[in-house]
mmCIF file of C-alpha atoms in Angstrom:
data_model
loop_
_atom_site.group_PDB
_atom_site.id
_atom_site.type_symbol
_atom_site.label_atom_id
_atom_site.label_comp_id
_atom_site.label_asym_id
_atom_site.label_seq_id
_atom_site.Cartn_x
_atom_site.Cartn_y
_atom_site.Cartn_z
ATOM 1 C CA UNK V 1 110.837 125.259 109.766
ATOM 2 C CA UNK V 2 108.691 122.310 111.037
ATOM 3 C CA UNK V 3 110.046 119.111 110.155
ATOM 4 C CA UNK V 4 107.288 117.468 107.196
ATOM 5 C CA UNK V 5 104.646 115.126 108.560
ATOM 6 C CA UNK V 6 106.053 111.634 108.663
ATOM 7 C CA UNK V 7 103.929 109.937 105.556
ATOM 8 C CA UNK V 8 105.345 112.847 103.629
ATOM 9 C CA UNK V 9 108.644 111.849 104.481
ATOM 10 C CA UNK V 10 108.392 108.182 103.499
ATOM 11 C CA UNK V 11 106.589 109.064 99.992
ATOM 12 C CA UNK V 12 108.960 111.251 98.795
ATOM 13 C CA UNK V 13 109.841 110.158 95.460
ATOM 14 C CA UNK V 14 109.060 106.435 96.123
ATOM 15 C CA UNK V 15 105.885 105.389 95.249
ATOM 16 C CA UNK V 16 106.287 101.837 97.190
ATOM 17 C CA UNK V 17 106.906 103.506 100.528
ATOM 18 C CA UNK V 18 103.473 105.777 99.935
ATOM 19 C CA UNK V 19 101.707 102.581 99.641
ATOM 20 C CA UNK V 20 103.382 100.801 102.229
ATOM 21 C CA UNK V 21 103.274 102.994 105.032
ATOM 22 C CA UNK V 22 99.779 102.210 105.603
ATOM 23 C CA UNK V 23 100.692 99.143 108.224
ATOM 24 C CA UNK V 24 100.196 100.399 111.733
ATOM 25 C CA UNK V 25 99.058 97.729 114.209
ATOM 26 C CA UNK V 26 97.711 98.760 117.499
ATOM 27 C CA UNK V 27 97.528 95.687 119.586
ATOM 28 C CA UNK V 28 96.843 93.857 116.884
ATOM 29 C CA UNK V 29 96.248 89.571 116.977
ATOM 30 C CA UNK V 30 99.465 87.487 117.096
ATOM 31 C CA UNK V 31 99.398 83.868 117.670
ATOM 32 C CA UNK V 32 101.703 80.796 116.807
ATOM 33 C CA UNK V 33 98.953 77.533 115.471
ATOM 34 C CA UNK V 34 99.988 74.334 115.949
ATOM 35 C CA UNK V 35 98.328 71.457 114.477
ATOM 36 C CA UNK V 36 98.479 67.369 113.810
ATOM 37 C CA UNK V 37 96.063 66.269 110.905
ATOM 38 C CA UNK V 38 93.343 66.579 110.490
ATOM 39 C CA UNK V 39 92.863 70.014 111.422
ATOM 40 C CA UNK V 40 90.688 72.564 110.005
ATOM 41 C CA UNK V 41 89.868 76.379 111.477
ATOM 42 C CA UNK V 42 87.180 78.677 109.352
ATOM 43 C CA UNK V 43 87.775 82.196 109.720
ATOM 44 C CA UNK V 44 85.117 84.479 109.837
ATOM 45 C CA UNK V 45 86.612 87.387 111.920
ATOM 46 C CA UNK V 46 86.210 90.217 108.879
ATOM 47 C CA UNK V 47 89.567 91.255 109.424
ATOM 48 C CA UNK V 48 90.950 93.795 107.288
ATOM 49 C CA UNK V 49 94.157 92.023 106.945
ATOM 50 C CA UNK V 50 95.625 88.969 108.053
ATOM 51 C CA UNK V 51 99.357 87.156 107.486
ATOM 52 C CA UNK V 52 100.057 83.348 107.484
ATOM 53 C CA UNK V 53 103.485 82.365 107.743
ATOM 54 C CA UNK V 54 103.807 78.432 107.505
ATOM 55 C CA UNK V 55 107.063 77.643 109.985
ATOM 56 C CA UNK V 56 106.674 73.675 109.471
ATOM 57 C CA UNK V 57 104.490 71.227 107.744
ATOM 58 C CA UNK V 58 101.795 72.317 105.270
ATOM 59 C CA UNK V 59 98.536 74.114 104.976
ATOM 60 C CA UNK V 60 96.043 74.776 102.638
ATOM 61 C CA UNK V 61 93.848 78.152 102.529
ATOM 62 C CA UNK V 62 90.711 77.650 101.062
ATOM 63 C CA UNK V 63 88.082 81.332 100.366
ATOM 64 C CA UNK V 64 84.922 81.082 99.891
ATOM 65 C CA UNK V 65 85.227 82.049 96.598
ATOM 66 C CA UNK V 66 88.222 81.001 94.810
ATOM 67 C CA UNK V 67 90.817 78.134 94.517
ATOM 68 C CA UNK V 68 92.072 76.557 97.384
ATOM 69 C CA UNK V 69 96.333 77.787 98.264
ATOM 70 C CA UNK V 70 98.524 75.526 99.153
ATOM 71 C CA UNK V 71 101.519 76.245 101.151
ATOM 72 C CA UNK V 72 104.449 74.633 102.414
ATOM 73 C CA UNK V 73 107.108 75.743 104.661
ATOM 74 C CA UNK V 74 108.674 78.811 104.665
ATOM 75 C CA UNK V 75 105.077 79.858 102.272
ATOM 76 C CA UNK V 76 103.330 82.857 102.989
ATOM 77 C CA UNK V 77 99.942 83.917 102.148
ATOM 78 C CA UNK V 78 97.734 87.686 102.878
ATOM 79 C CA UNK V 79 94.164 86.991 103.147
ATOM 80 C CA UNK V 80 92.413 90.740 102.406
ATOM 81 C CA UNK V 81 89.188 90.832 104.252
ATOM 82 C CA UNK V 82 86.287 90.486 104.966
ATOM 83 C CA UNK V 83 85.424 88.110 102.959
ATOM 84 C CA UNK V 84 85.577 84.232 105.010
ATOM 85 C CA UNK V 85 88.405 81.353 104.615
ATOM 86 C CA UNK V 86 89.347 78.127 105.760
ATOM 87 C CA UNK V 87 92.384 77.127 106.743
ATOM 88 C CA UNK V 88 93.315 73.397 106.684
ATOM 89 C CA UNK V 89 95.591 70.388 106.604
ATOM 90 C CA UNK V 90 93.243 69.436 103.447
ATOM 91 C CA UNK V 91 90.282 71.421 101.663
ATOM 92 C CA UNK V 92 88.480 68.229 102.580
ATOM 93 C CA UNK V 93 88.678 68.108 106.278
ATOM 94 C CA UNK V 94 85.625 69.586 108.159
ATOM 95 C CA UNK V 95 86.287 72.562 110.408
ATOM 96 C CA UNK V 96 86.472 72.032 113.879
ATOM 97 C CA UNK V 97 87.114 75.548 114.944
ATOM 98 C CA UNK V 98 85.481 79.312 114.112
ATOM 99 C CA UNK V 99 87.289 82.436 114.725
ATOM 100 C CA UNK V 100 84.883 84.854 114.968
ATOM 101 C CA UNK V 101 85.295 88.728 115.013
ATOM 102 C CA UNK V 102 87.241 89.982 118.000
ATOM 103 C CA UNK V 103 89.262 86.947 117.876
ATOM 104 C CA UNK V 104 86.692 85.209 119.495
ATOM 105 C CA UNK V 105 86.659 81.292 118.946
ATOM 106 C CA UNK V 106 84.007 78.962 118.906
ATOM 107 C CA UNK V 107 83.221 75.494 117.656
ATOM 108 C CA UNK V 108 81.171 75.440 114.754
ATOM 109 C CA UNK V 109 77.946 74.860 116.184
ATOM 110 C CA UNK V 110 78.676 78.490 117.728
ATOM 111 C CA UNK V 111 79.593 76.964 121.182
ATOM 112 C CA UNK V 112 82.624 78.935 122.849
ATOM 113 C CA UNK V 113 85.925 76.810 122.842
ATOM 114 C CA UNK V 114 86.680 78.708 126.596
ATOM 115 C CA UNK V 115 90.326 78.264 125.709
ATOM 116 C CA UNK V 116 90.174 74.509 125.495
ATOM 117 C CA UNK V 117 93.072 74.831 122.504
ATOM 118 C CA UNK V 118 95.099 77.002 124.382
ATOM 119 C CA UNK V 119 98.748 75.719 124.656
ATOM 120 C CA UNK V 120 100.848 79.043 126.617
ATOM 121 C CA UNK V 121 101.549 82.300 125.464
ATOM 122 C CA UNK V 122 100.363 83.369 122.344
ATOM 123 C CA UNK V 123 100.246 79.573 121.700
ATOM 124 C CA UNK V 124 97.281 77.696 120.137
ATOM 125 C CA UNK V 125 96.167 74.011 118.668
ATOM 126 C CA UNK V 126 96.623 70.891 119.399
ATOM 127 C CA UNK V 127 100.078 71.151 120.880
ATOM 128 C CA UNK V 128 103.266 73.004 121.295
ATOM 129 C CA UNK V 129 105.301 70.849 118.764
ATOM 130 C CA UNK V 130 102.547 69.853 116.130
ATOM 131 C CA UNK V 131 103.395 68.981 112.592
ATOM 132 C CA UNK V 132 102.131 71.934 111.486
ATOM 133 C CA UNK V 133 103.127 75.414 112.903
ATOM 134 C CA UNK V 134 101.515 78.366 111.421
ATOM 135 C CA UNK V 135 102.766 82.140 112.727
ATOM 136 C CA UNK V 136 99.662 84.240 111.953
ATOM 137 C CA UNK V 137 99.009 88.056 112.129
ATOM 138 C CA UNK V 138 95.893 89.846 111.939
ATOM 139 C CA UNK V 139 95.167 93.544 112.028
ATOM 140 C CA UNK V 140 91.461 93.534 113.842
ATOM 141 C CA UNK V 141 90.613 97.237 113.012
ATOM 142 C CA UNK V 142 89.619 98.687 109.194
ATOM 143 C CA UNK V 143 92.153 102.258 110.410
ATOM 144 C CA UNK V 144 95.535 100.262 110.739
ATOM 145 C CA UNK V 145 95.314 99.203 107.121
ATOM 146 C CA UNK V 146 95.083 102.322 104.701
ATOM 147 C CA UNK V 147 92.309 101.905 102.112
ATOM 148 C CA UNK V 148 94.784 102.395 99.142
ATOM 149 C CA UNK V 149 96.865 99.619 100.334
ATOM 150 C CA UNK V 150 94.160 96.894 100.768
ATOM 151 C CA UNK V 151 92.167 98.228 97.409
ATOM 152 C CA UNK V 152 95.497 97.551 95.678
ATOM 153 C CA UNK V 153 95.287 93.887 96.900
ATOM 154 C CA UNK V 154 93.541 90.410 95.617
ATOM 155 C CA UNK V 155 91.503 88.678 98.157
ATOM 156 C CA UNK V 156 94.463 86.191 98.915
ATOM 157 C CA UNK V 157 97.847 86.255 97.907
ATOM 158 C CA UNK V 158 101.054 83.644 98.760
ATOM 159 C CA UNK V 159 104.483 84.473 98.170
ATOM 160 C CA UNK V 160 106.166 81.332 98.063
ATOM 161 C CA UNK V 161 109.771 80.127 99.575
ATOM 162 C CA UNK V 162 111.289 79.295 96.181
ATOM 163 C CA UNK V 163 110.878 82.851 94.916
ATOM 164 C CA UNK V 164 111.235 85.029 98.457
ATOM 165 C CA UNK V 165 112.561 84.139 101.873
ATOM 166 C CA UNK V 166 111.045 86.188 105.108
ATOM 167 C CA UNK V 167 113.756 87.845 106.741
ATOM 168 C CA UNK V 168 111.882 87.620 109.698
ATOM 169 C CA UNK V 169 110.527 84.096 110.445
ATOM 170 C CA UNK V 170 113.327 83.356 113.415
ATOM 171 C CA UNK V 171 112.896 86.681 114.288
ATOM 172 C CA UNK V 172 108.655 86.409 115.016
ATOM 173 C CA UNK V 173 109.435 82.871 116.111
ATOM 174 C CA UNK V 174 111.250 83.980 118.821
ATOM 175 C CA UNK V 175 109.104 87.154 120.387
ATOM 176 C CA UNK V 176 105.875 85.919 119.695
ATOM 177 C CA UNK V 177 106.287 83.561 122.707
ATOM 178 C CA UNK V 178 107.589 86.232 125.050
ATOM 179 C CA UNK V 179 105.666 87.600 127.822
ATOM 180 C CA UNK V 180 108.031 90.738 128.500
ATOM 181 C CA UNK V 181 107.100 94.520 129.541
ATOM 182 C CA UNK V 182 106.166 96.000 126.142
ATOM 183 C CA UNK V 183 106.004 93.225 123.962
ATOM 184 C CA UNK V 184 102.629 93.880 122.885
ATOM 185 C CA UNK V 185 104.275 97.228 120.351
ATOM 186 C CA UNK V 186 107.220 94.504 119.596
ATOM 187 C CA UNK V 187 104.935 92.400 118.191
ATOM 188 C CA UNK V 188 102.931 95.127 116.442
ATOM 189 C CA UNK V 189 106.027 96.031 114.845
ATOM 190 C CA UNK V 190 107.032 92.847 113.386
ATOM 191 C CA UNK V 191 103.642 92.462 112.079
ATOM 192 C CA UNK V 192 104.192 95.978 110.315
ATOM 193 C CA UNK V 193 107.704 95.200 108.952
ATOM 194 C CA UNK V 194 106.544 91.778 108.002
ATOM 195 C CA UNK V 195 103.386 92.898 106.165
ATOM 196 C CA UNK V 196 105.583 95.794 104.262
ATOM 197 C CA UNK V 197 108.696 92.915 103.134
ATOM 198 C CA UNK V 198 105.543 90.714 102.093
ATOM 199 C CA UNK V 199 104.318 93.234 100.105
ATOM 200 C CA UNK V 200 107.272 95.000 98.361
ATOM 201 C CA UNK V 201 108.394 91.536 97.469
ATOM 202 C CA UNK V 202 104.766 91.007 95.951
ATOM 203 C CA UNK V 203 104.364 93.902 94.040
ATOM 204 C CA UNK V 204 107.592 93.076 92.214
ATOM 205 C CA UNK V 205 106.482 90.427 90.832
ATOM 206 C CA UNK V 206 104.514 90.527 87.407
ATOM 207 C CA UNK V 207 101.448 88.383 88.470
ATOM 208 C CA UNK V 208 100.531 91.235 91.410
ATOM 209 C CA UNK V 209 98.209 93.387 89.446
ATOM 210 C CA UNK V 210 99.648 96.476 90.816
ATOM 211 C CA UNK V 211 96.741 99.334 91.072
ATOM 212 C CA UNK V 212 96.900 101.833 87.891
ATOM 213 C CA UNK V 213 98.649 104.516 89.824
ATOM 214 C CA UNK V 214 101.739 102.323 90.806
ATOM 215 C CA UNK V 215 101.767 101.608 87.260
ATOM 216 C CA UNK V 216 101.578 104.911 86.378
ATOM 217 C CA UNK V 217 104.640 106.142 88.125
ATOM 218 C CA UNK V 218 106.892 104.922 85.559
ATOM 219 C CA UNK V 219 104.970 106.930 82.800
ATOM 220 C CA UNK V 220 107.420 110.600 82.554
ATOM 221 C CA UNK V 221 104.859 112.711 82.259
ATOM 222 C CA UNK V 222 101.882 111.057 84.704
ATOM 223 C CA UNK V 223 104.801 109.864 86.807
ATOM 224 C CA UNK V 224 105.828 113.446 87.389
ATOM 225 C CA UNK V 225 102.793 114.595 88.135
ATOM 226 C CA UNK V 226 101.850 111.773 90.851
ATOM 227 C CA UNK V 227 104.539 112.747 92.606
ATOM 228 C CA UNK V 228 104.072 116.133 92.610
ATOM 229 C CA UNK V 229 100.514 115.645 93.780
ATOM 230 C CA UNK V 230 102.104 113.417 96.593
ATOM 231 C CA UNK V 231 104.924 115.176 97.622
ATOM 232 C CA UNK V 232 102.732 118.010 98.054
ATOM 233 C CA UNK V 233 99.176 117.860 98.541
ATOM 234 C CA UNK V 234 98.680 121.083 100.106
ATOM 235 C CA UNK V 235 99.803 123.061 96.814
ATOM 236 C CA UNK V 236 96.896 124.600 95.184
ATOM 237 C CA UNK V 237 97.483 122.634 92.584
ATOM 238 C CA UNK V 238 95.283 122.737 89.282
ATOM 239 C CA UNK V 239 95.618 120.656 85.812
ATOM 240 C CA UNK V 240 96.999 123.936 84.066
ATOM 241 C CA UNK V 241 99.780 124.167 86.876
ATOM 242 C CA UNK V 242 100.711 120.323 86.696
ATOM 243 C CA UNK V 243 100.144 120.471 82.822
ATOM 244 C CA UNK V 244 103.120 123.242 82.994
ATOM 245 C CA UNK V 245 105.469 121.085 85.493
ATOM 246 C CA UNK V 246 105.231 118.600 83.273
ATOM 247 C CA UNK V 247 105.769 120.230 80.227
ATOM 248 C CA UNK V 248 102.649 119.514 78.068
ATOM 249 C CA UNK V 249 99.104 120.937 77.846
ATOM 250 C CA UNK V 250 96.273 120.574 80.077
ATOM 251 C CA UNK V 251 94.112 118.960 77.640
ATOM 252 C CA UNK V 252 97.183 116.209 77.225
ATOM 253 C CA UNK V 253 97.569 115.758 80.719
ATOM 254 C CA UNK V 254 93.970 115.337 81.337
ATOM 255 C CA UNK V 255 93.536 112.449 78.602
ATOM 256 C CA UNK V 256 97.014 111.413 79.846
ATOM 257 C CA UNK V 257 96.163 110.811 83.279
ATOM 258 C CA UNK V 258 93.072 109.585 83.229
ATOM 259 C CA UNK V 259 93.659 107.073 80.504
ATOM 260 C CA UNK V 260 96.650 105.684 82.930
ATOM 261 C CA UNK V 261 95.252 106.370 86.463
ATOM 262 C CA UNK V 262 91.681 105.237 85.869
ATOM 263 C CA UNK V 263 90.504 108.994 86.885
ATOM 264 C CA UNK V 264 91.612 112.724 86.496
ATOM 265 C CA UNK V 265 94.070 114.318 88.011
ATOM 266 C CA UNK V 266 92.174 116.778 90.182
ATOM 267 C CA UNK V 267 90.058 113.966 91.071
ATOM 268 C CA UNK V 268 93.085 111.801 92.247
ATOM 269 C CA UNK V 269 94.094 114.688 94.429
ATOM 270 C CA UNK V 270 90.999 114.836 96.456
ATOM 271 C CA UNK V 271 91.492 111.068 97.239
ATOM 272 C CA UNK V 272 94.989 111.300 98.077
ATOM 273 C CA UNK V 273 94.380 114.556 100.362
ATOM 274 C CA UNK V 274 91.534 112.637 102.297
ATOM 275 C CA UNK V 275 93.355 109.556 102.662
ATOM 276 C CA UNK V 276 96.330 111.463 104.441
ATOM 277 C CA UNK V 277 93.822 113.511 106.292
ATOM 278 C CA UNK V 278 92.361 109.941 107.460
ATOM 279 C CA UNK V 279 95.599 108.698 108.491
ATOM 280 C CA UNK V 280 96.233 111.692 110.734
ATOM 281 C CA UNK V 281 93.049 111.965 112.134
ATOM 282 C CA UNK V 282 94.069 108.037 113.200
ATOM 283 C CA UNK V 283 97.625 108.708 114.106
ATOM 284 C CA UNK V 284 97.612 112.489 115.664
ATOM 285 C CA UNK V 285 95.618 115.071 118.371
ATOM 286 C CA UNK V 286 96.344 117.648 115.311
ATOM 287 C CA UNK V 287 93.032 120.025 115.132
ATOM 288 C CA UNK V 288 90.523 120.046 111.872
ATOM 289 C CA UNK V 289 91.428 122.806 111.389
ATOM 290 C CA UNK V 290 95.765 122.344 111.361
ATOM 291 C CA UNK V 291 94.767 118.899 109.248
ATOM 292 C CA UNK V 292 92.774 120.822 106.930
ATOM 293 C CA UNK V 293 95.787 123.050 106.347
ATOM 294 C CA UNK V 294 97.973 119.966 105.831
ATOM 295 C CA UNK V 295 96.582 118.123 103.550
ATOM 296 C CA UNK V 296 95.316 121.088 101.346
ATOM 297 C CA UNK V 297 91.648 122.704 102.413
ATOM 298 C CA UNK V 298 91.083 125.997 103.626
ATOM 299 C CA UNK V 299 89.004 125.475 106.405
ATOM 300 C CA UNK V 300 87.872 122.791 108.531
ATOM 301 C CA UNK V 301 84.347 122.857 107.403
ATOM 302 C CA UNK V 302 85.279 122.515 103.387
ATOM 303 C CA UNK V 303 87.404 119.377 104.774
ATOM 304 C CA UNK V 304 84.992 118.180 106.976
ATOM 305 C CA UNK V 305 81.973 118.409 104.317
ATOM 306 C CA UNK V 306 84.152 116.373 101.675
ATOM 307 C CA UNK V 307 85.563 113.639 104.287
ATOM 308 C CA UNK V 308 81.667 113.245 104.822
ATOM 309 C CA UNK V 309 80.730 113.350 101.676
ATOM 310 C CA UNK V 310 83.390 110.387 100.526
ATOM 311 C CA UNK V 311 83.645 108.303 103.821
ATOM 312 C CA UNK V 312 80.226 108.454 105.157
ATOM 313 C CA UNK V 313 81.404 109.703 108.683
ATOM 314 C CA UNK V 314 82.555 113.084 109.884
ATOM 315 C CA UNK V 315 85.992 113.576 110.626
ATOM 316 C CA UNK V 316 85.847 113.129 114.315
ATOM 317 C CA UNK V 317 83.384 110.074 114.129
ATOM 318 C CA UNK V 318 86.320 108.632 111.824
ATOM 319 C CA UNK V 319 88.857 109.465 114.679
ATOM 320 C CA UNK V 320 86.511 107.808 117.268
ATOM 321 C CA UNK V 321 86.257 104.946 115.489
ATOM 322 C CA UNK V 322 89.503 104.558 115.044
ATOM 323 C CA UNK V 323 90.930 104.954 118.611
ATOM 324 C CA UNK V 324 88.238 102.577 119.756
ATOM 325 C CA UNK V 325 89.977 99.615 121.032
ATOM 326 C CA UNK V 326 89.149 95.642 120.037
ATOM 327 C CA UNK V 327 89.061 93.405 122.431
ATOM 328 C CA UNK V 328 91.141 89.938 121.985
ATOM 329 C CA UNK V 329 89.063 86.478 123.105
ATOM 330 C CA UNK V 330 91.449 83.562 121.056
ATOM 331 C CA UNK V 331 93.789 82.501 124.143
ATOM 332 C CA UNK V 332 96.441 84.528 125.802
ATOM 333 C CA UNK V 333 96.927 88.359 125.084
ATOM 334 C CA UNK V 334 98.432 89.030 122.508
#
């Protein structure tokens, strides 16, 4: 028997690790900042998903819309794009730099900065040893970030150092400097297993507004039936079948459900089967036709014609898109 598809794997019965394994950087933007005051960078780079870990000294992240963030050392904060932020010694100081999609950087009157900040590799600011040292992250394409994990997230979050410490601060410290065969995938992964301790220590907390369907989990009756529904999407599942697993009526579960996961249960299914099929059209060569199979269609064409219908793009323009790779302008390779 073939071994289960690796998301399946990490979402049996855990609910955490379905929304977690969403984090797969592909060359993705690493960089160590380092700044004296003032300092001030706007980001406008519409990045999915981007990590600031403050290593020494203090910043402040101001969006667009919202309250400025303070954070201090050993702070970290996810900005959730694409919305635009400022990052700053001070929400008063004017920016002096614009990061641009791409990772391209430019001074704010749109003139390129032609690596004029650079300061070595992966290195960038006003120099090596500032007063401020900021270890940032950014996944620069929409497909390494599942949609369910950034819909479950505010615009900007901060986890701060008197409620969780990163495991991994000496860790990132000390490989995103390197210049070594394969460091690019190193890096990728520490992004990944610092985005997924970031966010498991987040959505313990009672302030993170986890989506409906986390909440849900705990319910025994909805609970049941989410995980039945992700354990195995390919089941032709219906509400009288679920109803009977979980040992109440169909009209029950319906109400049930919907009242606790914001929509019905059939209708969660169809999300949850296209979002896998999504993933794998990202992360394997598998045919339409073997991913139609997988996540629960009977032919390629009935997958195809919903995958249109609820991401605007065929299948293969969605597997296009996402192998399509980004090219990197803010200093060194990443």
């Amino acid at each position: 028997m073939d071994a289960p598809p690796r998301s399946d794997m990490l979402t049996r019965g855990d609910p955490l690790a379905g929304l977690l394994e969403g984090p797969r950087a592909r060359g993705a933007f690493m960089i160590r900042a380092c700044f004296d005051p003032p300092w001030a960078v706007r980001v406008e780079d519409r990045a999915p998903l981007t990590v600031m870990l403050v290593v020494r000294g203090d910043a402040w992240v101001t969006p667009d819309r919202g309250e400025p963030l303070r954070l201090r050392a050993g702070d970290l904060a996810i900005a959730r794009g694409p919305d635009p932020y400022t990052c700053a010694d001070d929400p008063a100081t004017a920016p002096q730099a614009l990061i641009l999609p791409g990772a391209e950087c430019a001074y704010p009157d749109g003139r390129p900065l032609n690596g004029s900040m650079d300061l070595g590799v992966r290195t960038w600011g006003d120099r090596p040893d500032g007063s401020t040292v900021v270890l940032i992250g950014t996944y620069l394409m929409q497909g390494e970030i599942s949609g369910r994990l950034l819909d479950a997230l505010p615009p900007l979050l901060a986890l701060t150092s008197d409620v969780w410490e990163c495991p991994l601060t000496s860790l990132v410290m000390a490989e995103i400097g390197r210049d070594e065969p394969g460091q690019e995938v190193v890096l990728d992964r520490l992004l990944d297993l610092l985005v997924i301790a970031a966010l498991r220590a987040w959505f313990s907390r009672p302030e993170a507004a986890a989506p409906a369907w986390y909440l849900a989990m705990a319910d025994p009756v909805v609970g049941r039936v989410l995980r039945l529904l992700q354990d195995d999407p390919a089941h032709p599942w219906t509400v009288a079948t679920l109803a009977a697993k979980a040992g109440v009526s169909r009209a029950a579960l319906a109400r049930r459900f919907t009242e606790l996961v914001g929509e019905p249960p059939m209708s969660y299914l169809t999300a949850w089967r296209l979002a896998l099929a999504a993933d794998r059209l990202r992360d394997t060569d598998d045919t339409l036709d073997a991913l139609a199979r997988q996540v629960g269609y009977g032919s390629a064409f009935a997958l195809s014609s919903a995958f249109k219908r609820v991401y605007g793009v065929s299948p293969q323009e969605h597997r296009t898109r996402a192998a399509r790779p980004v090219s990197v302008g803010l200093g060194p390779p990443a």
